[in-house]
mmCIF file of C-alpha atoms in Angstrom:
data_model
loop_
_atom_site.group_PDB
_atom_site.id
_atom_site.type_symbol
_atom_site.label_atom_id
_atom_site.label_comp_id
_atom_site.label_asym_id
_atom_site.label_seq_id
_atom_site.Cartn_x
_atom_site.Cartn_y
_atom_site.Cartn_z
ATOM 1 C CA UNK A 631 15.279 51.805 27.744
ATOM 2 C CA UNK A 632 17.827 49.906 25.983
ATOM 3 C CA UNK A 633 18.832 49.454 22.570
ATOM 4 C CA UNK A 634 18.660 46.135 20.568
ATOM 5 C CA UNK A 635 22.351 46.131 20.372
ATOM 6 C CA UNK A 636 22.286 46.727 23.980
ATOM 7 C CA UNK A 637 19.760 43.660 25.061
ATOM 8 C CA UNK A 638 21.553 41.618 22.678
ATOM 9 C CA UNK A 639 25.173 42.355 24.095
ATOM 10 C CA UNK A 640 23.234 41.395 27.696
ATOM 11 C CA UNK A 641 21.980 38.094 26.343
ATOM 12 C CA UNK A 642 24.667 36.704 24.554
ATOM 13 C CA UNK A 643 26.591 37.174 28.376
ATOM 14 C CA UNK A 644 23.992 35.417 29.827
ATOM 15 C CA UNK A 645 23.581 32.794 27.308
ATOM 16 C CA UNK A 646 27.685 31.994 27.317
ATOM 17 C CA UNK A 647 27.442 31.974 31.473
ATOM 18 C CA UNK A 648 25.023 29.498 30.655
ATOM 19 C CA UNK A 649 27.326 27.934 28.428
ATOM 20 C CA UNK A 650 29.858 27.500 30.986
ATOM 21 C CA UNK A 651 27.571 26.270 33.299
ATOM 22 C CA UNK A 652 25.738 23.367 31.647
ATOM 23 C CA UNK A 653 26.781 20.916 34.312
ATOM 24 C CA UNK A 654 23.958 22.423 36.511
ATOM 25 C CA UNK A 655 20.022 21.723 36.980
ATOM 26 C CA UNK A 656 18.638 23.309 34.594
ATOM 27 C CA UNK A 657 16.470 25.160 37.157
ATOM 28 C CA UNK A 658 19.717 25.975 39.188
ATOM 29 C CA UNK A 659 20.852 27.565 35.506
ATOM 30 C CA UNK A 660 17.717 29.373 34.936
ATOM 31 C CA UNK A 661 17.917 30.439 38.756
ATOM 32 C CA UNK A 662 21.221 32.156 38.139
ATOM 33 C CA UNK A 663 20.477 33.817 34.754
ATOM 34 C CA UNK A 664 17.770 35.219 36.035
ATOM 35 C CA UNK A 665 19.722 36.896 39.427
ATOM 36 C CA UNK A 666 22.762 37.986 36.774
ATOM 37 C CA UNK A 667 20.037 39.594 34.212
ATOM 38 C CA UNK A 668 18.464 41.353 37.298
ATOM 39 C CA UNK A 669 21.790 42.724 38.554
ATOM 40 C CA UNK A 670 22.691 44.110 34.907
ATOM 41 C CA UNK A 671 19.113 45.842 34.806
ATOM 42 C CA UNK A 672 19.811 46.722 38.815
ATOM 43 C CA UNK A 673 23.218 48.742 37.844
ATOM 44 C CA UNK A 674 21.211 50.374 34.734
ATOM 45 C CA UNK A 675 18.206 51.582 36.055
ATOM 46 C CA UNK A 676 21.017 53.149 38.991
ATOM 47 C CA UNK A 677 22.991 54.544 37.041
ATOM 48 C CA UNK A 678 21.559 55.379 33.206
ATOM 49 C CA UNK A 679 24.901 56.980 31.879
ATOM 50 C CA UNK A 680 26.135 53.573 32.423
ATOM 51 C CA UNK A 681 27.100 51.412 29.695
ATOM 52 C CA UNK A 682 26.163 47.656 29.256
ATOM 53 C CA UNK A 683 29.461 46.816 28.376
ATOM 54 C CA UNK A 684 31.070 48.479 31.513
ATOM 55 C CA UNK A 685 28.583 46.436 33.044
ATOM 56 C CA UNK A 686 29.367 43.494 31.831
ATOM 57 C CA UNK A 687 33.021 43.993 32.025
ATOM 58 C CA UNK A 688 32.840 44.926 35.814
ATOM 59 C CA UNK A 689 30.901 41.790 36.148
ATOM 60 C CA UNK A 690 33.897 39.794 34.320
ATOM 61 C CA UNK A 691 34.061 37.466 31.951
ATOM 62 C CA UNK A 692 31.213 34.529 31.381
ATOM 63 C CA UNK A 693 33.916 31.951 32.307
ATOM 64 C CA UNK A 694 35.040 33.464 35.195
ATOM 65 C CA UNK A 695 31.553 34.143 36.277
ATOM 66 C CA UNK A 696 30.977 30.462 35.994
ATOM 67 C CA UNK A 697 34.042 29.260 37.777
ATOM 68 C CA UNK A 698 32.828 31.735 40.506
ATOM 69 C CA UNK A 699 29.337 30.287 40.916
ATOM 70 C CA UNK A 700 31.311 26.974 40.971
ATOM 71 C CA UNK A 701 33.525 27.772 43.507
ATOM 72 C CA UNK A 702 30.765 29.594 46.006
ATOM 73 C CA UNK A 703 29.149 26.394 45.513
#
């Protein structure tokens, strides 16, 4: 189970991916959020020595992220 600190870290990278992304649906957004959040909680319930902010910085940063999505689009 994961800290407050923790969750938090994990939604302020979703929220600024979100951010990034605002030129979307808003469905398309949600869509997205909702498969990043899953493969953060994925990687943790895997591996629970892991830490969120290896996670996240495996993942890369929210702008990259974006420009990602944007370019696999």
């Amino acid at each position: 189970m994961l800290d407050n600190i923790e969750s938090d870290k994990i939604e302020s990278w979703l929220d600024r991916v979100e951010l990034f992304l605002m030129e979307l649906k808003a469905t398309d957004r949600a869509q997205l959020i909702l498969d990043l959040n899953q493969q953060i909680q994925a990687q943790l319930m895997v591996n629970h020595e892991i830490k969120v902010d290896n996670i996240l910085k495996k993942m890369g940063d929210p702008m990259q992220v974006a420009n990602r999505v944007r370019s696999e689009r």
